[in-house]
Tab-separated table of N, CA and C in Angstrom:
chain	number	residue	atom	x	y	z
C	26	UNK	N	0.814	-1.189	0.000
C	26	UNK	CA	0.000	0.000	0.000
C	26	UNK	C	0.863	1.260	0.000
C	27	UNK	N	1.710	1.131	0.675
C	27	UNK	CA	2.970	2.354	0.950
C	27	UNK	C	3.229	2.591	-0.515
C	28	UNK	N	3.444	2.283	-1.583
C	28	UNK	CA	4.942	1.929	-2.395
C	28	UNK	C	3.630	2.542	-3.351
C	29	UNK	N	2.346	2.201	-3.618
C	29	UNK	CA	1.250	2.648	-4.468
C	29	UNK	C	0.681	3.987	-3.903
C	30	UNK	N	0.927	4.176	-2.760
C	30	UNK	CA	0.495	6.029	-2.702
C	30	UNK	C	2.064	6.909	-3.145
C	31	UNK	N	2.910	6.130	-2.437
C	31	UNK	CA	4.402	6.997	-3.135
C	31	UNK	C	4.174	7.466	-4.600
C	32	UNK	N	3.802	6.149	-5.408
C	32	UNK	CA	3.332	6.140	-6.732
C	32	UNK	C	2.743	6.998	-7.188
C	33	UNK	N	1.880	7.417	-6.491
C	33	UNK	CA	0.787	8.755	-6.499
C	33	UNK	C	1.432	10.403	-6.825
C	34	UNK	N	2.791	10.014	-5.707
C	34	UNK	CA	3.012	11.163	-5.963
C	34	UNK	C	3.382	12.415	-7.027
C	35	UNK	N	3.612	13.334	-7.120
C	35	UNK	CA	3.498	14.557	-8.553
C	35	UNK	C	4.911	14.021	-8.979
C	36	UNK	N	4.518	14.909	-10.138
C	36	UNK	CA	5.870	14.189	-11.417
C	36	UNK	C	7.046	14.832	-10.591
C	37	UNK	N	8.171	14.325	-10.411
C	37	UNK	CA	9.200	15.387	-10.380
C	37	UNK	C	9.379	14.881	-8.955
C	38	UNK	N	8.550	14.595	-8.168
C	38	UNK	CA	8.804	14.542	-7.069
C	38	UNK	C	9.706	13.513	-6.781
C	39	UNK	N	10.287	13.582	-5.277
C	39	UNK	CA	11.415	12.547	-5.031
C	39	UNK	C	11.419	11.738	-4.000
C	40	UNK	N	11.335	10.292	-3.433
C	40	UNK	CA	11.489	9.741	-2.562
C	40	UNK	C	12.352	9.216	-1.714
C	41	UNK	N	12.484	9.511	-0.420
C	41	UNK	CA	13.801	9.274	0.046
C	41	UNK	C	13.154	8.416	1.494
C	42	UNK	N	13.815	7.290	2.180
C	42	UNK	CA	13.431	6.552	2.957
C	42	UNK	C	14.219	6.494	4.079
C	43	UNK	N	14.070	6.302	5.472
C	43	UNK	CA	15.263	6.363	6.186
C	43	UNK	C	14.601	5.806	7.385
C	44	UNK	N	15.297	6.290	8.964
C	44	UNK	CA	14.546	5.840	9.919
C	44	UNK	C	14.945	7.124	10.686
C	45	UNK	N	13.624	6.919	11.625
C	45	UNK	CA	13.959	8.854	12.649
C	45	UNK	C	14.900	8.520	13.654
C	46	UNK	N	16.150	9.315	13.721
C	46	UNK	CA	16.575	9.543	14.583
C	46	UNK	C	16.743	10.434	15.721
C	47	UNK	N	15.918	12.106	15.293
C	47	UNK	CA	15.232	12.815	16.214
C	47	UNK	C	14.088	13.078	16.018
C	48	UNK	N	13.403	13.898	16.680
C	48	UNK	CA	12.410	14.915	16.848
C	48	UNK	C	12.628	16.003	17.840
C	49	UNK	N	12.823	17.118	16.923
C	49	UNK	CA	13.092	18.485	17.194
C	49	UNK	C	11.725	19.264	17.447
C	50	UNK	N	11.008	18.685	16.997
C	50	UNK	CA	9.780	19.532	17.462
C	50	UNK	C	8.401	18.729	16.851
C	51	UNK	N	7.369	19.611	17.226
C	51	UNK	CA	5.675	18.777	16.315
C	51	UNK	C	6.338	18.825	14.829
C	52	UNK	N	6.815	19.621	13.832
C	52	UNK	CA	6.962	19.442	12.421
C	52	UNK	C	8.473	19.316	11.991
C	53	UNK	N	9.149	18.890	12.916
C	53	UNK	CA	10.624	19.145	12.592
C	53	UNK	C	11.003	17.440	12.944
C	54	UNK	N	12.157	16.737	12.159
C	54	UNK	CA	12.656	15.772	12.030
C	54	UNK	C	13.639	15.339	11.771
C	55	UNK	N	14.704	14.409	12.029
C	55	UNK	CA	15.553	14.022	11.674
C	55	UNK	C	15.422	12.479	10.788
C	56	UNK	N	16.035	12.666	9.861
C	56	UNK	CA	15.785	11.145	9.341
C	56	UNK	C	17.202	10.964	8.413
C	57	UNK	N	17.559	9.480	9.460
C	57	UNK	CA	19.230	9.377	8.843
C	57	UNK	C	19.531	8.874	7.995
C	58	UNK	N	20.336	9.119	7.325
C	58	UNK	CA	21.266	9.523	5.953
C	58	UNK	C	20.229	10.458	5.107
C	59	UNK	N	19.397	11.267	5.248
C	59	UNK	CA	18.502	11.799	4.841
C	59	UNK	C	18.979	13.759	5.731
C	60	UNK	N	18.815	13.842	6.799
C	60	UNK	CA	18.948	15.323	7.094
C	60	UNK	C	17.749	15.236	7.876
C	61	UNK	N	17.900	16.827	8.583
C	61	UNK	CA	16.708	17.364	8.871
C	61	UNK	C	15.558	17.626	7.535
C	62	UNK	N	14.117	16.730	8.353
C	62	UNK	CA	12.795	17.125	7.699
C	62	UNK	C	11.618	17.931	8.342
C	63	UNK	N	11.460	18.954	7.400
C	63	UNK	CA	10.210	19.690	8.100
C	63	UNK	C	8.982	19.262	7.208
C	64	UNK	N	8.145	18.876	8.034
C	64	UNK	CA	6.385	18.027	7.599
C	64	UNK	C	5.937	19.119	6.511
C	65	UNK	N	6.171	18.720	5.138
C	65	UNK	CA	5.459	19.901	4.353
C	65	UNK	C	3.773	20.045	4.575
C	66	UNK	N	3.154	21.308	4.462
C	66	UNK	CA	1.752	21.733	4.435
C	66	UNK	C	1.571	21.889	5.713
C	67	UNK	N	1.837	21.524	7.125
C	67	UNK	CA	1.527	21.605	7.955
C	67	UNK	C	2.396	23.174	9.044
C	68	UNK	N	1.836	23.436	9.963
C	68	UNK	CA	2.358	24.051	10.906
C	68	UNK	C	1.935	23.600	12.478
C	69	UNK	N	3.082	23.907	13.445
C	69	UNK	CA	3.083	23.252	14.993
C	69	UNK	C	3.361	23.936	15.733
C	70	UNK	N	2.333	24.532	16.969
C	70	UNK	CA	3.424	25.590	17.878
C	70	UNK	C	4.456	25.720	18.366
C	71	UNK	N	5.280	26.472	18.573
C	71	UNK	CA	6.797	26.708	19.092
C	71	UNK	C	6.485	26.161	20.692
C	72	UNK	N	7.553	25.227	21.340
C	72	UNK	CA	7.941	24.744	22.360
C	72	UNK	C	7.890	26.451	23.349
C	73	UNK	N	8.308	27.096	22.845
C	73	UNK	CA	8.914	28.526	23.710
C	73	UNK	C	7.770	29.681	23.065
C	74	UNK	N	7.553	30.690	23.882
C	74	UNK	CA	6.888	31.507	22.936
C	74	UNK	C	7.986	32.432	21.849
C	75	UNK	N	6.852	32.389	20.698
C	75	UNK	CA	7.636	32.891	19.932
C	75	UNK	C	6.799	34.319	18.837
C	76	UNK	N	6.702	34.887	17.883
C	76	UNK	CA	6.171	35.580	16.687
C	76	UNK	C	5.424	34.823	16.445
C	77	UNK	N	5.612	33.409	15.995
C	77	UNK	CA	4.658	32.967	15.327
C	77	UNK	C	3.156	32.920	16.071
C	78	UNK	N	3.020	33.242	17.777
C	78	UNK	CA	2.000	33.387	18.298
C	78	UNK	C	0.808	34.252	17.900
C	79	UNK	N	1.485	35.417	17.422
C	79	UNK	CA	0.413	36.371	17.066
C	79	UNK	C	-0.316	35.878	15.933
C	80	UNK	N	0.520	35.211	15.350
C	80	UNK	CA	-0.746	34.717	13.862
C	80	UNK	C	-1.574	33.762	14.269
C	81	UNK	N	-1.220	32.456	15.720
C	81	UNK	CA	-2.264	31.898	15.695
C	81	UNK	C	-3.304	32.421	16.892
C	82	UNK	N	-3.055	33.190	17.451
C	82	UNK	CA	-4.239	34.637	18.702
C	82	UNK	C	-4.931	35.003	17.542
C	83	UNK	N	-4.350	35.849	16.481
C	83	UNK	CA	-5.027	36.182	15.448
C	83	UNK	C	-6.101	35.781	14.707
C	84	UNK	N	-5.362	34.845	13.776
C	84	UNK	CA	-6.052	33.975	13.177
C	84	UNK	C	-7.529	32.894	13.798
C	85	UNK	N	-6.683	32.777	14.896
C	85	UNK	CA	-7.821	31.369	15.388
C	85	UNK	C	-7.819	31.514	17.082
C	86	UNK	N	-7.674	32.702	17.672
C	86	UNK	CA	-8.035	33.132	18.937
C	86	UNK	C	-7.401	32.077	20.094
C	87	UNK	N	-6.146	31.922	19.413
C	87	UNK	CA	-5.806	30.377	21.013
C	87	UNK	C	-4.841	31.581	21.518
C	88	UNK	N	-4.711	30.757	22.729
C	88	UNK	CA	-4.195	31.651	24.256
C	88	UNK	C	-2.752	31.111	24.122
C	89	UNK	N	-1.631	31.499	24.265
C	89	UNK	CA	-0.151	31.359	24.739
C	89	UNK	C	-0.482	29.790	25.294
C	90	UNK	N	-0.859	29.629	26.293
C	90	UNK	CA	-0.937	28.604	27.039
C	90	UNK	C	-1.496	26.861	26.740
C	91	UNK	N	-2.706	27.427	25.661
C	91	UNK	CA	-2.738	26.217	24.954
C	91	UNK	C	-1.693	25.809	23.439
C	92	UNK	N	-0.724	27.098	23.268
C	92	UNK	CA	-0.293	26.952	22.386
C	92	UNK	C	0.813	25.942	22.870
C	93	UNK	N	1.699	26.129	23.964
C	93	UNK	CA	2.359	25.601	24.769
C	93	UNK	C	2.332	24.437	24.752
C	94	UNK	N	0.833	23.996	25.629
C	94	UNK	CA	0.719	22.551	26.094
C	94	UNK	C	0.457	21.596	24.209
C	95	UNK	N	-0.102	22.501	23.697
C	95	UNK	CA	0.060	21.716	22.186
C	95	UNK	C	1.323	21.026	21.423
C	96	UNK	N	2.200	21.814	21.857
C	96	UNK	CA	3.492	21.808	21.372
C	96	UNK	C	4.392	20.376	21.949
C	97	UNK	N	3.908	20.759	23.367
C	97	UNK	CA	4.603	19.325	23.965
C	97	UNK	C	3.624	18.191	23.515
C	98	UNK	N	2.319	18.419	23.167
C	98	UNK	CA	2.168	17.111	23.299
C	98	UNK	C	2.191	16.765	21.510
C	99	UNK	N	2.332	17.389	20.589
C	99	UNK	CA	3.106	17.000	19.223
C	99	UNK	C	4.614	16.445	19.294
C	100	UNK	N	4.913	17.290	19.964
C	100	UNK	CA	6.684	16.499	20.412
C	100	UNK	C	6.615	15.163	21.076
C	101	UNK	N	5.773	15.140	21.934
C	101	UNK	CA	5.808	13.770	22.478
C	101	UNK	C	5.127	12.822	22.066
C	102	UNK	N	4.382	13.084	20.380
C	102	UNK	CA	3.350	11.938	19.995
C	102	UNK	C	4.486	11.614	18.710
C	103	UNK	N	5.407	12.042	18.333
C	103	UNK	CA	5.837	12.372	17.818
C	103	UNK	C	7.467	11.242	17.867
C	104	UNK	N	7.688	11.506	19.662
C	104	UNK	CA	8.528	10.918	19.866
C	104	UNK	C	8.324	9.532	20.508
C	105	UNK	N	6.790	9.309	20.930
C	105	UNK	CA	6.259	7.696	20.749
C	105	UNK	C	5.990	7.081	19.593
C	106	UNK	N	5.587	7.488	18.815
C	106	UNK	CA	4.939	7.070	17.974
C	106	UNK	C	6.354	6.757	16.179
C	107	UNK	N	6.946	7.522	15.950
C	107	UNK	CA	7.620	7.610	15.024
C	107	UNK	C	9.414	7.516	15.173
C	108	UNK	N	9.729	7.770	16.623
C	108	UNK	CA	11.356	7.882	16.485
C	108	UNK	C	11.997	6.612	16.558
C	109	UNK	N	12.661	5.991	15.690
C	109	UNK	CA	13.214	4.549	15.871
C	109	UNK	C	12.746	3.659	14.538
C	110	UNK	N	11.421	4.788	13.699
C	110	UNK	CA	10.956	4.003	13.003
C	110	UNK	C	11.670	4.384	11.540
C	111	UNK	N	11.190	3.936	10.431
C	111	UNK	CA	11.622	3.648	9.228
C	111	UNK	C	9.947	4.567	8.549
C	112	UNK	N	10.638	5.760	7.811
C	112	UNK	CA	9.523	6.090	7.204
C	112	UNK	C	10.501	6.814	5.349
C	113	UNK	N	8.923	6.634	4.609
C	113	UNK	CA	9.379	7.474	3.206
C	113	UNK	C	8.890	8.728	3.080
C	114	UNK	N	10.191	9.349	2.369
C	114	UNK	CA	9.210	11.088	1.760
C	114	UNK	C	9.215	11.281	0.895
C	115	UNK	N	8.325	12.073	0.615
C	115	UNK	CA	8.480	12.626	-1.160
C	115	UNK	C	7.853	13.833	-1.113
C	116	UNK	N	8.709	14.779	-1.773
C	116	UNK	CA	8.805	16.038	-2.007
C	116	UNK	C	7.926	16.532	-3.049
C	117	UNK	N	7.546	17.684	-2.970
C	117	UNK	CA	6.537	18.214	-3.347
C	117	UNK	C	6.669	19.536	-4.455
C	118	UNK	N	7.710	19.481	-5.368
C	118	UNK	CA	8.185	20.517	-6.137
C	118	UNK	C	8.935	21.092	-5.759
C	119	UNK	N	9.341	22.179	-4.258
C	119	UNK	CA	10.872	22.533	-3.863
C	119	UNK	C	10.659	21.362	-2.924
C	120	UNK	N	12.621	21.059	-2.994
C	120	UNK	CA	12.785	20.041	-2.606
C	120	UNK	C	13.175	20.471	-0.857
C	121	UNK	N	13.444	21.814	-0.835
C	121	UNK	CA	14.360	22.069	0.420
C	121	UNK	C	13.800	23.377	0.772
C	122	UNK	N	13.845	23.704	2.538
C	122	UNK	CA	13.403	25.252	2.408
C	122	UNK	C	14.279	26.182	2.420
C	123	UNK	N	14.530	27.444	3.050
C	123	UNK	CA	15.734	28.086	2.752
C	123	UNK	C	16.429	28.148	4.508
C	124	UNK	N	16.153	26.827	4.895
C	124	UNK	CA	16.762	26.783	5.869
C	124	UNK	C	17.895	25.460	5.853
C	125	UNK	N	17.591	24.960	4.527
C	125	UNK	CA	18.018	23.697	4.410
C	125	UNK	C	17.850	22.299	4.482
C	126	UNK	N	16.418	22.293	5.258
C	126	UNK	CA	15.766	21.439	5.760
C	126	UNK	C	14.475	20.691	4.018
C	127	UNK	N	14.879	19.372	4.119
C	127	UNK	CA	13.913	19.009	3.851
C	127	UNK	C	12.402	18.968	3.359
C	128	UNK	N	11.481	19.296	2.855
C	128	UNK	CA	10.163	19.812	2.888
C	128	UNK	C	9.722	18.661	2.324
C	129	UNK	N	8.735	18.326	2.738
C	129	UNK	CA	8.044	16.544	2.627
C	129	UNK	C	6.992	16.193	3.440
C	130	UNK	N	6.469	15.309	2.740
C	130	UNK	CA	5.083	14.404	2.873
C	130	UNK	C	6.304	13.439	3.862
C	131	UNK	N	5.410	13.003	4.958
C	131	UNK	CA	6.222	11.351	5.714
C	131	UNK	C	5.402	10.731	5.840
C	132	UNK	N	5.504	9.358	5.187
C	132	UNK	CA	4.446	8.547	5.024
C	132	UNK	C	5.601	7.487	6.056
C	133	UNK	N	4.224	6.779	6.781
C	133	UNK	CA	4.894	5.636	7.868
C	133	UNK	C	4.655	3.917	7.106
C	134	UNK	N	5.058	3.143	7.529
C	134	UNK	CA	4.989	1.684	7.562
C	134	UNK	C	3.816	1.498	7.251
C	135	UNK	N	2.613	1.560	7.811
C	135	UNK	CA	1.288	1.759	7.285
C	135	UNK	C	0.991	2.155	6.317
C	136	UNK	N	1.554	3.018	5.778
C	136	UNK	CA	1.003	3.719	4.262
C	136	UNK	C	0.138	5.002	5.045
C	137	UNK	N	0.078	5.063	6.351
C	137	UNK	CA	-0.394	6.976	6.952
C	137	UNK	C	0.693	7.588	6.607
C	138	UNK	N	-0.202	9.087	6.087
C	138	UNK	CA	0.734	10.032	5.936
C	138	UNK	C	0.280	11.075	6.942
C	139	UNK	N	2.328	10.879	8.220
C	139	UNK	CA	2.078	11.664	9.480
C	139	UNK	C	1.659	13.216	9.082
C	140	UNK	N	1.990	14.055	8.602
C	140	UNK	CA	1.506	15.340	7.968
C	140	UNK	C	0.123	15.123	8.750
C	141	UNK	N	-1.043	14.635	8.180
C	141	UNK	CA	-2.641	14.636	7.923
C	141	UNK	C	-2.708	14.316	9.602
C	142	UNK	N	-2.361	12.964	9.759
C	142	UNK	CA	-2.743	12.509	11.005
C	142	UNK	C	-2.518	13.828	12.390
C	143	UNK	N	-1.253	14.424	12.218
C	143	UNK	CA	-1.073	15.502	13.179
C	143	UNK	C	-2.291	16.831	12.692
C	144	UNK	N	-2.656	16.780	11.875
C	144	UNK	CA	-4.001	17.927	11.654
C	144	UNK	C	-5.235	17.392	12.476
C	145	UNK	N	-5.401	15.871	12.047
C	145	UNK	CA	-6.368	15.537	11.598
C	145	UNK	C	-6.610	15.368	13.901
C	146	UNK	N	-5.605	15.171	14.623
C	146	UNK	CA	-5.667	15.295	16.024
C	146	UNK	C	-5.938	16.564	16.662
C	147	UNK	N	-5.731	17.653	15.536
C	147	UNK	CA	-5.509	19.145	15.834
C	147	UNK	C	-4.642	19.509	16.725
C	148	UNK	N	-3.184	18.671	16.329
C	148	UNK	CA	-1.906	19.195	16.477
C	148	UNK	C	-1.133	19.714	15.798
C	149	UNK	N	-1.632	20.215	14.470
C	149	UNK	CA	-0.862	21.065	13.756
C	149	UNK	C	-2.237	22.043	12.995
C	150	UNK	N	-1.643	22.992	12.477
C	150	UNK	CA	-2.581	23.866	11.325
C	150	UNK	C	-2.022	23.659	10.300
C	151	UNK	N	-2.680	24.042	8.997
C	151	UNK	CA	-2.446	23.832	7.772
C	151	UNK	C	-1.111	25.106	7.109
C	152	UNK	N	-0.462	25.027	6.595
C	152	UNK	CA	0.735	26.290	6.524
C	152	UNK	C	-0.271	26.767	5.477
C	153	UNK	N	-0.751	27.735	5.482
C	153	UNK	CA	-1.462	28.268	4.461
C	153	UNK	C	-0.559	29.467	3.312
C	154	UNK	N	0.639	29.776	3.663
C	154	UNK	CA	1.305	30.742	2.869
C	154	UNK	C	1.614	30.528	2.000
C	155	UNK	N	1.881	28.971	1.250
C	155	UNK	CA	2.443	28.698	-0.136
C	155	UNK	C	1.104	27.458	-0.422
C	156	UNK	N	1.499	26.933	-1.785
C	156	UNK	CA	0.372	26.455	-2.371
C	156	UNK	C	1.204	24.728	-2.054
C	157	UNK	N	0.500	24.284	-1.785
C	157	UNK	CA	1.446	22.407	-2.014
C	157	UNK	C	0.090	21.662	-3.073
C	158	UNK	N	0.450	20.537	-2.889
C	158	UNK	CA	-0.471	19.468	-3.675
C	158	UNK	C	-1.759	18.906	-2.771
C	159	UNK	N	-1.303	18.966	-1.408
C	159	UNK	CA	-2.574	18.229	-0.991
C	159	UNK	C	-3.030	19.321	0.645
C	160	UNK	N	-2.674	20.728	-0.136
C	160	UNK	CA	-3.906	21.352	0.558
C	160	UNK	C	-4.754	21.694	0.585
C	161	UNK	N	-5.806	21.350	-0.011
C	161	UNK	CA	-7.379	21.514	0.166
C	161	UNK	C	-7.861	20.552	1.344
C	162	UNK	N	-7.197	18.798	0.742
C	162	UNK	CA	-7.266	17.594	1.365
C	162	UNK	C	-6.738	18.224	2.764
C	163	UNK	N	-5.527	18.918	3.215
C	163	UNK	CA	-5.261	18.942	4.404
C	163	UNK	C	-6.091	20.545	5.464
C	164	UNK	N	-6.535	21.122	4.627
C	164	UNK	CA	-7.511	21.521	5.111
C	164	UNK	C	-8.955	21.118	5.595
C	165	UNK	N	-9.007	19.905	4.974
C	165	UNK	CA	-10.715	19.580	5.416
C	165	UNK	C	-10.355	18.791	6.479
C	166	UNK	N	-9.157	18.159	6.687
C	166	UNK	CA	-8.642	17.552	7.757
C	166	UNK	C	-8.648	18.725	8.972
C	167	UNK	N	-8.054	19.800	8.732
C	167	UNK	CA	-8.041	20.778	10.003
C	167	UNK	C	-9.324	20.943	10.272
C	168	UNK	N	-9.883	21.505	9.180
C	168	UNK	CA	-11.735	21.767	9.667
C	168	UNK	C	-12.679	20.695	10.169
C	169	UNK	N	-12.172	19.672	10.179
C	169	UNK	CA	-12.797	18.171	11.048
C	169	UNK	C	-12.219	18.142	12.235
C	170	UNK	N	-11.015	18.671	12.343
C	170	UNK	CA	-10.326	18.603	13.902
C	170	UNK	C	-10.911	19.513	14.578
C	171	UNK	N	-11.339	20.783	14.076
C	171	UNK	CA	-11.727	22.222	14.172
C	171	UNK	C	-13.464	21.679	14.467
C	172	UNK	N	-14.307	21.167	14.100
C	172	UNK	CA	-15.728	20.484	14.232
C	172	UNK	C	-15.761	19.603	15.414
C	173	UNK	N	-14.738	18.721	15.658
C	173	UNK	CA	-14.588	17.969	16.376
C	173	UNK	C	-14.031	18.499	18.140
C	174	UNK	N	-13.383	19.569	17.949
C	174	UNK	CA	-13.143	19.705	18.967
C	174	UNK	C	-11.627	19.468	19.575
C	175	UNK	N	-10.924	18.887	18.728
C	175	UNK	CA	-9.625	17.992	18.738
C	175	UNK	C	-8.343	19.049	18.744
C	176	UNK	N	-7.432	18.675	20.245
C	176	UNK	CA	-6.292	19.855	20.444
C	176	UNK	C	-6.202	21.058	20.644
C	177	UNK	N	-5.883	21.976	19.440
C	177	UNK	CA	-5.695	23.052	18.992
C	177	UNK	C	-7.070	23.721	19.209
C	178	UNK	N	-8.352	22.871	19.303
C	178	UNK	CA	-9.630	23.971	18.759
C	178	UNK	C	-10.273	23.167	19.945
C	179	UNK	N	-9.957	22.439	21.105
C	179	UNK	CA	-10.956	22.314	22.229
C	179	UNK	C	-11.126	23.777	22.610
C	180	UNK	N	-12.268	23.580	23.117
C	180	UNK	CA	-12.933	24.814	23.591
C	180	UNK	C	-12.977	24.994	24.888
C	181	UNK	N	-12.677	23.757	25.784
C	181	UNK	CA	-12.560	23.792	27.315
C	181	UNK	C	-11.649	24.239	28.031
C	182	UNK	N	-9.995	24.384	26.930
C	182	UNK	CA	-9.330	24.739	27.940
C	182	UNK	C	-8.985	26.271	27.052
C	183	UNK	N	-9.488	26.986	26.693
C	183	UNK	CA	-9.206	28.144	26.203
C	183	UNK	C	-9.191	29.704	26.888
């Protein structure tokens, strides 16, 4: 199933396979002989406060505090769930950002692609500033997390 969604992916694009050896954060990765990867389409709050707060107060009215506790718990689903494991990427037209890092789809052993699944918990938002291939798809994923109640958009601890 893995090897037939890779298949899927846009012309041009590139696959590279490895196993995680860190996690730097909810969208940040290490995957060896591969480099640092950042989860393309998605975004994850900063561990620390940072700038990027005001866009999500802004945008979607969350408090410092749930941005926080979000953060750890992407890092730590992050670091149960995926570090030790063996996953593929494939790139999405730029191959790299201008930080050097990676930009990629990570699809796991299963054939899930982690990207969606961290929306789809409402541990990440959708990066809405550039265009990718599967953001519409990863938007209806946020707006189901966002319906649901899930992470980022509970309403209880706000």
């Amino acid at each position: 199933m893995l090897y037939s969604l890779l298949a899927a992916a846009p012309l041009g694009a590139q696959e590279l396979c490895g196993r995680v050896s860190w996690i730097y954060d909810g969208d940040t990765l290490k995957v060896e002989s591969i480099g640092k990867v950042r989860l393309l389409g998605i975004d994850t709050p900063e561990t620390l406060a940072s700038e990027r707060d005001r866009y999500y107060q802004r945008s979607f009215a969350i408090p410092p505090h749930v941005l926080r506790n979000i953060a750890r718990q992407g890092k730590s689903y992050l670091i149960d769930e995926i570090k030790g494991e063996r996953v593929c990427l494939t790139t999405d037209g730029t191959e790299k950002d201008k930080y050097g890092r990676y930009l990629a789809y990570v699809y796991l052993n299963n054939g899930e692609l982690l990207n969606e699944q961290l929306l789809e918990m409402g541990l990440a938002t959708v990066y809405r500033r550039f265009s990718f291939t599967k953001k519409e798809r990863f938007l209806d994923d946020e707006a189901r997390a966002r319906r649901n109640g899930l992470g980022l958009w509970k309403t209880d601890v706000k």
